[in-house]
Short mmCIF file of C-alpha atoms in Angstrom, two decimals:
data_model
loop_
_atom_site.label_atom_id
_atom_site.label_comp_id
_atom_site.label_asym_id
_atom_site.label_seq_id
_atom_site.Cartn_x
_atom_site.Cartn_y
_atom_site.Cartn_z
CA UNK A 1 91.37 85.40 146.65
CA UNK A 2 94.58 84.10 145.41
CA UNK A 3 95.13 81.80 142.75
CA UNK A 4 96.25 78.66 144.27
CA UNK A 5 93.08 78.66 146.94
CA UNK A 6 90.52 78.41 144.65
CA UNK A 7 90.26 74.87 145.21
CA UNK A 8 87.43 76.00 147.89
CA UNK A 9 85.59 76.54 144.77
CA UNK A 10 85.54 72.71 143.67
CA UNK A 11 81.86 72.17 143.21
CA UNK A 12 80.09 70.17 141.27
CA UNK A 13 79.27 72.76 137.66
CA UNK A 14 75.77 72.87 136.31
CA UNK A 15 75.12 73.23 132.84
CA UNK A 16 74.06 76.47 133.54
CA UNK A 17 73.51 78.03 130.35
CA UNK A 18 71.20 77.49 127.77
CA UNK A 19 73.33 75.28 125.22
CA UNK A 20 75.97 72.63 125.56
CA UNK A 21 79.45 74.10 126.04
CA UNK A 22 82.47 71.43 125.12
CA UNK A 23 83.03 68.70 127.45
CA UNK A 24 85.84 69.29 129.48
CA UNK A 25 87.37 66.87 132.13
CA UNK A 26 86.37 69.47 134.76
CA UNK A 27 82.61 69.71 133.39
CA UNK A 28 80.06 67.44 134.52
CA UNK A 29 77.06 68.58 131.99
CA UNK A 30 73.85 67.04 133.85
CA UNK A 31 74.67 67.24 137.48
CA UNK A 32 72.17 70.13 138.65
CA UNK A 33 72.86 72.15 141.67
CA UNK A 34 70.80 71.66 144.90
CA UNK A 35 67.06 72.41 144.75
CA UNK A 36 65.55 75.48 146.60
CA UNK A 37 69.02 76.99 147.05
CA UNK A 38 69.30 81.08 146.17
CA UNK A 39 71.81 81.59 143.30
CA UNK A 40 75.01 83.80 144.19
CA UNK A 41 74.47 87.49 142.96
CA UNK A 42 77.85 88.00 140.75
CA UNK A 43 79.24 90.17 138.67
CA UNK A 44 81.88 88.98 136.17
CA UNK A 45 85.01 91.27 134.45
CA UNK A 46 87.89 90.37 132.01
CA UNK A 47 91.05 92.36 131.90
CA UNK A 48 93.17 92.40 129.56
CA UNK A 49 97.07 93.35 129.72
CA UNK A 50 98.92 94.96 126.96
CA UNK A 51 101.96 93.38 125.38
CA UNK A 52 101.76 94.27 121.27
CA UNK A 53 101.95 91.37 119.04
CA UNK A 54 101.09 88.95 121.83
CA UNK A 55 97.72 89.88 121.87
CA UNK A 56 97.35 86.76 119.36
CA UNK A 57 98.14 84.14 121.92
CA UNK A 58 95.14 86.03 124.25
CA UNK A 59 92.89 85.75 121.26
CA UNK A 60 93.51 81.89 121.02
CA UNK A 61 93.27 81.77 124.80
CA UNK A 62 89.84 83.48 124.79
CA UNK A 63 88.95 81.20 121.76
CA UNK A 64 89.38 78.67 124.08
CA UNK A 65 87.14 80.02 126.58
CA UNK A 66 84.25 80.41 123.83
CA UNK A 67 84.59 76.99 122.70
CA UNK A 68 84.67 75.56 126.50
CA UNK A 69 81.48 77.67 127.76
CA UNK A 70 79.62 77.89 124.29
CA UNK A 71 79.30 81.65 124.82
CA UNK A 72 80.67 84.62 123.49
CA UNK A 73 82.64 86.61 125.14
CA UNK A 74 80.26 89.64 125.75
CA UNK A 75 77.55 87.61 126.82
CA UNK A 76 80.27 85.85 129.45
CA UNK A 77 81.35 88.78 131.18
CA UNK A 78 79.58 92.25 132.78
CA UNK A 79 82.66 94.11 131.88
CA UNK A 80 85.53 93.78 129.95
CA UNK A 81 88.41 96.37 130.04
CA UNK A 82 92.12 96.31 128.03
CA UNK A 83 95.27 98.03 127.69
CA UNK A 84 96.79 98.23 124.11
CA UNK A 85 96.45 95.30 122.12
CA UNK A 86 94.31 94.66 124.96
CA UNK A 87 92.15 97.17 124.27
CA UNK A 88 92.28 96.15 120.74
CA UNK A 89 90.73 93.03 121.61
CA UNK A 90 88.05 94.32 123.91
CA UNK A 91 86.22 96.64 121.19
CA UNK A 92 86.92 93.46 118.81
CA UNK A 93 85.11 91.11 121.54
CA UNK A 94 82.31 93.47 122.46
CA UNK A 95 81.40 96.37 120.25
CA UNK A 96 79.19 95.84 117.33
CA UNK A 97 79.91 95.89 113.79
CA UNK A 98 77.83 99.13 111.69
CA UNK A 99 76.47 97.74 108.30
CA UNK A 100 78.40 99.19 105.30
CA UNK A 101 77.19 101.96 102.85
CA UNK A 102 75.22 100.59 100.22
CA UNK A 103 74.89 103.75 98.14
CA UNK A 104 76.20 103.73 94.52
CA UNK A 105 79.45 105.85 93.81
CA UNK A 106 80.38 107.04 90.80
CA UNK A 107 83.89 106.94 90.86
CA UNK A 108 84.58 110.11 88.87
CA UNK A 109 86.49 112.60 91.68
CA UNK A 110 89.34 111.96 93.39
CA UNK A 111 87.35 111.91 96.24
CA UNK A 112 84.82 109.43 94.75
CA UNK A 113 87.14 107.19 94.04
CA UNK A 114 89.37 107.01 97.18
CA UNK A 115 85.44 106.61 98.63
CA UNK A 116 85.36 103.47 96.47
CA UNK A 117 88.61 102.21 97.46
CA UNK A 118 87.82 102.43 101.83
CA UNK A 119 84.67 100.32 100.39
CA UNK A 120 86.65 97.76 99.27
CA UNK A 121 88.67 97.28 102.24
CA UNK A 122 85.77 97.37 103.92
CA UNK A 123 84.19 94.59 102.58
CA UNK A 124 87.38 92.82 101.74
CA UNK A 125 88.21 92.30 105.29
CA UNK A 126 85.32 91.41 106.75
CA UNK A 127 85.32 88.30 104.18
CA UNK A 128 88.44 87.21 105.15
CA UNK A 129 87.08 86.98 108.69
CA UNK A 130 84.34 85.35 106.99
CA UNK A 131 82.20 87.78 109.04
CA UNK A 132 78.80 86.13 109.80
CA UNK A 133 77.59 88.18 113.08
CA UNK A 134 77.57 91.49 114.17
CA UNK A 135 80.20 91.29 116.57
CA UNK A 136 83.72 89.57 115.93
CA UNK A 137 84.82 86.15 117.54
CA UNK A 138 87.60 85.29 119.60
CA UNK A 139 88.60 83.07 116.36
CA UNK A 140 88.21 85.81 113.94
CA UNK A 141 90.23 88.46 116.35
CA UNK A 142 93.02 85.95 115.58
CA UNK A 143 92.71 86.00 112.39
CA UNK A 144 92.56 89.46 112.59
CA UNK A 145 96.33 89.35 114.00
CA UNK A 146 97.43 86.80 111.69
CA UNK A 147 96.55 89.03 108.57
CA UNK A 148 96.93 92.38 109.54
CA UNK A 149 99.52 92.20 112.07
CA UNK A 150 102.43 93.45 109.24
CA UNK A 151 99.92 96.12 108.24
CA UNK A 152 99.62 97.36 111.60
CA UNK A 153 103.34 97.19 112.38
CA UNK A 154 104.13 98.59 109.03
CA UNK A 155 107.15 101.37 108.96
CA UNK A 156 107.86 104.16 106.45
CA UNK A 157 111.43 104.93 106.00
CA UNK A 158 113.18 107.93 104.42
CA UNK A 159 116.33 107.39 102.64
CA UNK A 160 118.36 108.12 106.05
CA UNK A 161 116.56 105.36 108.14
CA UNK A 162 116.83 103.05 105.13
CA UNK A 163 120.71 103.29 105.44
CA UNK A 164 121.14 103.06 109.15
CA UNK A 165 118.56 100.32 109.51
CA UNK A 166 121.45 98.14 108.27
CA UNK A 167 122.53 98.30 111.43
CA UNK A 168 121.22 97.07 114.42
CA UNK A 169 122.76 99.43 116.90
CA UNK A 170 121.93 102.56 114.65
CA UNK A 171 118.38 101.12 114.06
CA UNK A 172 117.50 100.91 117.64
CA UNK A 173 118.99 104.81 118.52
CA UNK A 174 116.98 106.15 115.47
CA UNK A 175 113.66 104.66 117.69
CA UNK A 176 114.47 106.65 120.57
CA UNK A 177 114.27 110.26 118.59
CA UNK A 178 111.46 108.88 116.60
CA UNK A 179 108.45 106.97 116.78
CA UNK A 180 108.95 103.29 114.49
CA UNK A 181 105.30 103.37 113.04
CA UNK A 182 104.90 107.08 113.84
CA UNK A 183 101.35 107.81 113.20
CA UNK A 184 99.70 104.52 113.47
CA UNK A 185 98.12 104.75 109.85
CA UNK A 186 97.86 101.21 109.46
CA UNK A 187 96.03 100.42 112.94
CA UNK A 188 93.44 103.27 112.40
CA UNK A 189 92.52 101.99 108.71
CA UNK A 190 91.89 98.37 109.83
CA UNK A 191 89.86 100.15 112.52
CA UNK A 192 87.96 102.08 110.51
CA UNK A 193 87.38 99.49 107.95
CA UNK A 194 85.82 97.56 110.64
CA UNK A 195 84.03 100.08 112.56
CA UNK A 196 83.63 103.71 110.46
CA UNK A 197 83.42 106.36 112.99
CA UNK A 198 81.51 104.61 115.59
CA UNK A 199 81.75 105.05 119.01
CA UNK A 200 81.68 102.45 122.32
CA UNK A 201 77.65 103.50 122.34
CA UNK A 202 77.74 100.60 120.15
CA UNK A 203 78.83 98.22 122.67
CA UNK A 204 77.02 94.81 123.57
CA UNK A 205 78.60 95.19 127.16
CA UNK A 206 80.06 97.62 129.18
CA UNK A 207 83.37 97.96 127.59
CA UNK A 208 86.71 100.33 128.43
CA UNK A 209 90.13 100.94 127.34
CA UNK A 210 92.84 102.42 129.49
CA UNK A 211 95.01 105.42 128.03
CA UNK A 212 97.41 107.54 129.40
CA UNK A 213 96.93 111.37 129.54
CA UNK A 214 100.44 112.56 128.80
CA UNK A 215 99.74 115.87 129.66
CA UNK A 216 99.46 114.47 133.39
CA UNK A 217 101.33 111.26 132.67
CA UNK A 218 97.60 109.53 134.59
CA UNK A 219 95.80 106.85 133.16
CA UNK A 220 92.25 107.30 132.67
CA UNK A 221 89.20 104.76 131.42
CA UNK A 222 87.07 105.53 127.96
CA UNK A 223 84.04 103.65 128.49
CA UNK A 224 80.86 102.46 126.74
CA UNK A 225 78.81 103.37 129.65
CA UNK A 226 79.91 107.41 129.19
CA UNK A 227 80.06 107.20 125.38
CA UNK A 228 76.06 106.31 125.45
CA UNK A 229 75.46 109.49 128.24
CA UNK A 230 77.31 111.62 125.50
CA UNK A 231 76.84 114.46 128.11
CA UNK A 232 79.05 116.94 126.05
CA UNK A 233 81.06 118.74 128.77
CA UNK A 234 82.84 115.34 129.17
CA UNK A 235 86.04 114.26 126.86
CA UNK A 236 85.13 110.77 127.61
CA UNK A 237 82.12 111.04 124.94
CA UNK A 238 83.42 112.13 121.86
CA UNK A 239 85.87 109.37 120.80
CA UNK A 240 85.49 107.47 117.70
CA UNK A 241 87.06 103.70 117.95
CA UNK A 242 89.43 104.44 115.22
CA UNK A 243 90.81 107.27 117.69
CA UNK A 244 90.03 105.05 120.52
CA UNK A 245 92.05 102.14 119.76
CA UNK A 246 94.62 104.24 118.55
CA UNK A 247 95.09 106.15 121.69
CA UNK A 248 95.21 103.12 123.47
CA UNK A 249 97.99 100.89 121.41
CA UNK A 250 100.68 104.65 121.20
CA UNK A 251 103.47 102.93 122.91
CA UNK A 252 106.11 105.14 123.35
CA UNK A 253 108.97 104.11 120.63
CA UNK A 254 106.14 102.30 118.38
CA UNK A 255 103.55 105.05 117.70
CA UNK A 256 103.70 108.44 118.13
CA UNK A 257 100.78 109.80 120.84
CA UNK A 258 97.72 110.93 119.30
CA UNK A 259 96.54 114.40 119.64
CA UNK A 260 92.60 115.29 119.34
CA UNK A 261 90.84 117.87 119.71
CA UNK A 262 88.94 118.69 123.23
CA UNK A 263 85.77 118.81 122.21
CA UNK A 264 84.86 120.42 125.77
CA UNK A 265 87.34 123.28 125.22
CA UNK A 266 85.80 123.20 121.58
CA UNK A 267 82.30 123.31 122.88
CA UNK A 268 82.21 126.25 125.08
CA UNK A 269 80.56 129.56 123.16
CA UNK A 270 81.35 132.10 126.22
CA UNK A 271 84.02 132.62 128.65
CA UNK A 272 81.63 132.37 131.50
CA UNK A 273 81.01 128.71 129.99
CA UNK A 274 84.65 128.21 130.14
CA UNK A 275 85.03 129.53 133.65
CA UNK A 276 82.17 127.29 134.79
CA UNK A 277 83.60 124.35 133.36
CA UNK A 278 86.06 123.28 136.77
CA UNK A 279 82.83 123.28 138.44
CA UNK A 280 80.55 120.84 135.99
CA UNK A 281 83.60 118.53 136.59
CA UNK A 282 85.30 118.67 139.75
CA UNK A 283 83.73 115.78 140.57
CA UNK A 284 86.78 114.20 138.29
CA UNK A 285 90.59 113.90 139.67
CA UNK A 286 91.45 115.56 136.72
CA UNK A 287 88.86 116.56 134.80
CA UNK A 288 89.06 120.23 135.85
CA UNK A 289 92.22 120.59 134.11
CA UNK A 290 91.26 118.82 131.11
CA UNK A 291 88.67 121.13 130.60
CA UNK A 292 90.37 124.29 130.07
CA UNK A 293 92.91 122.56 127.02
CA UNK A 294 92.53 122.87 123.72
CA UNK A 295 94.10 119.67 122.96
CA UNK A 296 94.27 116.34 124.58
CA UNK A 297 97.61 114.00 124.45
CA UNK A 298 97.14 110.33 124.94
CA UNK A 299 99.41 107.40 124.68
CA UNK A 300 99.55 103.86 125.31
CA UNK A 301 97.96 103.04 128.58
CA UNK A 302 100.75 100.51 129.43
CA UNK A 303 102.88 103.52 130.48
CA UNK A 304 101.01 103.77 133.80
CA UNK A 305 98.52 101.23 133.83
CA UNK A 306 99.07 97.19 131.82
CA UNK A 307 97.63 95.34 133.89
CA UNK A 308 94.13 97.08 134.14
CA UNK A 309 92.56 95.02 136.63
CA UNK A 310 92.13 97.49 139.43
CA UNK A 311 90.94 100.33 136.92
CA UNK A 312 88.23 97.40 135.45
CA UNK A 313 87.06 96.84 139.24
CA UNK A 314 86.77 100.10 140.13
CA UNK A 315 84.73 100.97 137.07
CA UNK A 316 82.48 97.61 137.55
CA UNK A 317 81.71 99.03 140.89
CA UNK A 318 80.32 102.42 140.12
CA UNK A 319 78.13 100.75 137.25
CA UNK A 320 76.53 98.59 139.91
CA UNK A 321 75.97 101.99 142.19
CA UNK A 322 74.56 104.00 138.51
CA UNK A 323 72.13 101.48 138.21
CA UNK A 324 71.18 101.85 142.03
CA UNK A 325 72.67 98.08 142.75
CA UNK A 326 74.34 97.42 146.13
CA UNK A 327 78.39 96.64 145.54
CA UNK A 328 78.47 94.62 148.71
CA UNK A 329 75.74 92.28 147.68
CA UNK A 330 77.42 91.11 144.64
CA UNK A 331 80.56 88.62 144.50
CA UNK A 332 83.07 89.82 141.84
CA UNK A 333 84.39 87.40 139.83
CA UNK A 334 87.66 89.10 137.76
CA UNK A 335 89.33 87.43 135.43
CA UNK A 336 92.53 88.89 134.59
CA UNK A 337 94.71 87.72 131.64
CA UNK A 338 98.54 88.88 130.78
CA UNK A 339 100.18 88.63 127.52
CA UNK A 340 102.66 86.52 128.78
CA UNK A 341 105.76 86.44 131.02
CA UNK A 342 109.34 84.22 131.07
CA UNK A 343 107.56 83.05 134.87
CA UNK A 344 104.08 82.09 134.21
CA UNK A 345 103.74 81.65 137.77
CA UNK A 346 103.05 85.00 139.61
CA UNK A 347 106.51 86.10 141.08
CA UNK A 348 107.93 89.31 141.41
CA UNK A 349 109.66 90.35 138.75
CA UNK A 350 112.15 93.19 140.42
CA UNK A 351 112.96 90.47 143.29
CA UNK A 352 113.75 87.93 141.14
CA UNK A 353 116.35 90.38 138.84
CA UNK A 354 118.33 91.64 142.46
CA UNK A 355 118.33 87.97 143.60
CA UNK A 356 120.57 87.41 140.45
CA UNK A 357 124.57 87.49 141.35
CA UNK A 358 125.61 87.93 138.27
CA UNK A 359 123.37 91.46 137.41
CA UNK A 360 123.73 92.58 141.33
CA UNK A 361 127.30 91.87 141.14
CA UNK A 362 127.62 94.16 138.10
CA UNK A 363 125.02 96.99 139.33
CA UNK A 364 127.21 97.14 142.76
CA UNK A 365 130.35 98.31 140.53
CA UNK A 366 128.01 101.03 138.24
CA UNK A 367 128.58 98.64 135.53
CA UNK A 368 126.66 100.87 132.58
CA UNK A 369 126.05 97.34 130.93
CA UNK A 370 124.18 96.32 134.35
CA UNK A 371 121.90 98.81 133.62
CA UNK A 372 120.90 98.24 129.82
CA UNK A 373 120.78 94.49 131.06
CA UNK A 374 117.93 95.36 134.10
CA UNK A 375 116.49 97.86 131.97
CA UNK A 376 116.29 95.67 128.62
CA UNK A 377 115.03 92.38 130.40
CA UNK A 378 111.80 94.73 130.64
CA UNK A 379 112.12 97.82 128.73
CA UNK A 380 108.29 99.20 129.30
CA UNK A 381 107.52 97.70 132.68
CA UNK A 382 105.16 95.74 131.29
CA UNK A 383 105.64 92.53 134.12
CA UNK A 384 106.32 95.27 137.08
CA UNK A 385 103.17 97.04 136.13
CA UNK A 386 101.54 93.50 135.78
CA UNK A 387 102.87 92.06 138.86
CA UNK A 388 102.11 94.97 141.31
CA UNK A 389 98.54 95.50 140.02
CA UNK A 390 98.11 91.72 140.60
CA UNK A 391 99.40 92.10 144.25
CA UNK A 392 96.87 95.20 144.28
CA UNK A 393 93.88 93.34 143.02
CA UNK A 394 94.88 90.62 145.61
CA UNK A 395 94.66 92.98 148.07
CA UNK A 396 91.29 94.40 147.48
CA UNK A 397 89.75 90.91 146.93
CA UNK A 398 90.85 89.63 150.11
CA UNK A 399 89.61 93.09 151.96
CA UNK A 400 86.13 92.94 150.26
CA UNK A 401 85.28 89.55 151.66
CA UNK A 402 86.47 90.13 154.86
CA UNK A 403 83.68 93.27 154.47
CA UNK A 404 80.96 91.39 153.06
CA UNK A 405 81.19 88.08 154.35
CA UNK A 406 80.80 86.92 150.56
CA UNK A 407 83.68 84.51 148.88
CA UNK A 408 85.28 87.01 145.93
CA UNK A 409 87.26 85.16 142.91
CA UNK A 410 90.04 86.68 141.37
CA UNK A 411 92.28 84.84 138.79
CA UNK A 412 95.23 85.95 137.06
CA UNK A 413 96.24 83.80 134.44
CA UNK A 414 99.68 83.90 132.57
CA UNK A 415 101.42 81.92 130.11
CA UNK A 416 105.04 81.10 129.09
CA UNK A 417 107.12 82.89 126.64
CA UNK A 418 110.60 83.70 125.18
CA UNK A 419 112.83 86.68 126.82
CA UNK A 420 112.56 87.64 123.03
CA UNK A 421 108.69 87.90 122.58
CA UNK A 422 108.60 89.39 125.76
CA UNK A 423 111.21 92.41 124.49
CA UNK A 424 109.71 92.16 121.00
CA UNK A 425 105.99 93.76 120.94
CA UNK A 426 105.84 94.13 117.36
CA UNK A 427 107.79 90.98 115.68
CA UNK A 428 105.04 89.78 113.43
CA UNK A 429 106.61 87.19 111.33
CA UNK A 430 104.48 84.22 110.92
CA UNK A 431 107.18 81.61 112.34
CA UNK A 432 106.72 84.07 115.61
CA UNK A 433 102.59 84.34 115.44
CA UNK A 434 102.88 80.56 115.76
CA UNK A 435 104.83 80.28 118.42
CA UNK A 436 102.20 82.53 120.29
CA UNK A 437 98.99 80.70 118.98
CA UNK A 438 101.08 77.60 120.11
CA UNK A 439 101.86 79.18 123.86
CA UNK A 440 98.12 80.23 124.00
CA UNK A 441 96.63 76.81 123.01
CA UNK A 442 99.17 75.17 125.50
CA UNK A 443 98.05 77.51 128.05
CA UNK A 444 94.20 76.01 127.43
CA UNK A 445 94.99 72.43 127.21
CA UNK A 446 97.37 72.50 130.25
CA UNK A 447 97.12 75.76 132.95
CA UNK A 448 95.20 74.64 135.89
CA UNK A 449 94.74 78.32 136.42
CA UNK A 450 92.81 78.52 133.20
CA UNK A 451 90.83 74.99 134.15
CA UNK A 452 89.63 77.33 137.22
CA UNK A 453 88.77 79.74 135.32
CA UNK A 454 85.91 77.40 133.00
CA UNK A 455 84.75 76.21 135.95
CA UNK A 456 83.77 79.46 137.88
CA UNK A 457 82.54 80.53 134.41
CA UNK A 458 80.17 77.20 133.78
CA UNK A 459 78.90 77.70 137.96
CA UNK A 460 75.48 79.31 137.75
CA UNK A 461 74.74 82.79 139.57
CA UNK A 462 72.53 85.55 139.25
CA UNK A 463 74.45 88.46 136.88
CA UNK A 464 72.82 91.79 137.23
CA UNK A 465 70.57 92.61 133.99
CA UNK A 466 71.62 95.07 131.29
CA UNK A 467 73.83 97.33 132.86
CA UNK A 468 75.22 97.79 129.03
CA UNK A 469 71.38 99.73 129.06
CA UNK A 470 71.07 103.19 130.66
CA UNK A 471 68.41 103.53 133.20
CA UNK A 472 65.63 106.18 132.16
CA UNK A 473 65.83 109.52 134.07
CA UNK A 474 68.89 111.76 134.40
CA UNK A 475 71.92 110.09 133.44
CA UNK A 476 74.37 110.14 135.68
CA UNK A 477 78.61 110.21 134.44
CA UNK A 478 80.57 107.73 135.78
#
């Protein structure tokens, strides 16, 4: 269903959960919906795009949504699935937090005392998100960015990159032979400060992030659902989050891919193990070939997949079928939020750049500075990717209703920012984190898209029940 017909949704909401969400102008707390009538089986996903820094204006955005329903967002949504800083914000918005060590340590070895120092840290930041539940707000994941954004985006120079830095030109060729924050050091120890070396098992929903396999330059889903299974001829399963949200946020330029161990390869004892391992998994694309490496490359899932909509649906789908649930009795409601765009309003991106004279009339003379221009307006694809996943999701929407007869709701909600923030994924002064809190907060009080989206969310249906849980029996990959 697109956007701009949901107004066939305009009923009259129920206060149809068990507290009192903020009053809204579109809320009518008290009206109750017709007597005797069967409730709408639904299930309900959030994407969310990558885009760096402007992950922050998502957080406020899904702040927003927390304060309007009076839920969290893992007890709003079925499944919840980002790319990059999306991704970031999905384990922040769903996966539980482990209680820290409470064991004495001397202090005496080097080893002790570096041991006493990731203690610190670890309790240091979770009181300055004045941590008070076992899984993070939407509030606190801002506060997250606010804080930690320069430690995350935080860049080690040698004497050589200190010199040429001084110049812009030099500074941005030195990026394309090497990786700006190169190992991601930063990003894993705020990660593992949060979350030691747990996995998605932990999860409170069923949660995924999308990385790329460089190897095969495909983008594949890590999931909560396989992390629990932890069958161990699948690569899925062995993952910490540290390694997990790292794999996810490598953007090419930014961070450097990272390389892990494949803990299939690792795990075979005989070569008739490793022979029999295409068979165990040809039921995956890929997974055949993954199999048989003895390392695994990933990198930011942007590269093939930002907008990770269709990827979430997909998944969402083969939960319902692992826990012996009918797809085609459900109505899927997806929710689907960018990191912003210069055109809020879903238009094609590519269209709108060979519609322009002055760029067409340069690219018609093999003007090199027509191409930097096309290519810098979006240097990673991000609002291509976006943009034809949305037109994909579309597509599949408006197919499964015609198939099932049942009304399907699909929003995509974008908000407005700078050609700068859009180029600049890791600019994390606080005059710029403003401006994004401010965009996001606009976006709440003002996109009617975002209205819509409160108002499916405060309609009462019947969600399936605990498909974070795995059914008893043999468990079945997905």
């Amino acid at each position: 269903m697109e956007d701009e017909d949901f107004d066939t949704f305009q009923q009259d909401q129920s206060d149809t959960e068990e507290h009192q969400p903020r009053q809204q102008k579109n809320q009518q707390p008290g009206q109750q919906e017709q007597e005797g009538k069967p409730l709408q089986k639904a299930l309900r996903i959030l994407t969310i795009d990558g885009g760096g820094i402007r992950g922050i204006a998502v957080a406020r955005i899904l702040e927003g949504i927390e304060e309007d329903t009076g839920k969290r967002i893992h007890e709003l949504f079925d499944v919840v699935v980002g790319t990059s800083t999306g991704g970031l914000l999905s384990v922040m918005m769903c996966v539980e937090l482990p209680d820290l060590p409470t064991d004495v340590i001397e202090g005496t070895t080097e080893e002790e005392k570096e041991l006493v120092k990731q203690r610190t840290r670890q309790r240091k930041i979770r009181e300055v998100l004045d941590v008070k539940e076992k899984v993070l707000t939407a509030k606190q994941a801002k506060e997250l960015y606010l804080n930690k954004a320069r430690k995350i985006f935080h860049e080690e120079h040698n004497w050589w990159h200190q010199l040429t830095d001084r110049f812009s030109i030099m500074s941005k060729m030195n990026h394309f032979w090497r990786s700006k924050y190169k190992r991601g050091d930063g990003l894993i120890q705020i990660v593992q400060d949060l979350y030691l070396e747990n996995d998605f098992s932990h999860a409170k929903t069923c949660v995924g992030v999308i990385v790329t396999e460089r190897g095969y330059g495909c983008s594949v889903i890590l999931h909560s659902t396989n992390a629990k299974i932890k069958e161990k001829h699948n690569y899925h399963n062995h993952l910490t989050l540290p390694e997990v949200v790292r794999a996810t946020s490598a953007a090419p330029t930014y961070f450097d891919p990272i390389i892990v161990k494949n803990p299939v390869h690792h795990q075979c004892e005989s070569q008739s193990e490793k022979l029999s391992l295409p068979i165990i998994c040809e039921k995956h694309s890929q997974e055949a070939k993954f199999c048989q490496r003895k390392m695994l490359f990933f990198e930011d899932g942007g590269v093939t997949c930002n907008n990770p909509s269709v990827k979430a649906f997909e998944y969402a789908k083969k939960l319902l079928r692992l826990h012996e649930l009918n797809p085609s009795e459900y109505q899927f409601q997806v929710y689907s939020i960018g990191t912003g765009s210069i055109r809020p309003e879903q238009t094609d991106p590519v269209l709108e750049h060979c519609n322009n004279l002055e760029i067409s009339e340069e690219a018609r003379s093999g003007n090199l500075h027509a191409l930097v221009r096309l290519v810098s307006s979006d240097p990673f694809q991000i609002e291509r990717n976006a943009y034809s996943n949305h037109l994909k999701m579309k597509r599949i929407m408006s197919h499964l209703e015609n198939e099932t007869g049942i009304e399907q709701i699909y929003h995509r909600l974008q908000f407005k920012v700078s050609p700068g923030a859009l180029q600049e994924l890791d600019k994390c002064d606080r005059p710029h984190m403003d401006e994004l809190i401010q965009a996001g907060t606009q976006c709440v009080e003002t996109n009617p898209v975002y209205q819509d989206m409160i108002k499916s969310l405060n309609f009462k249906v019947e969600r399936p029940k605990d498909l974070v849980k795995l059914n008893p029996g043999p468990k079945k990959e997905i």
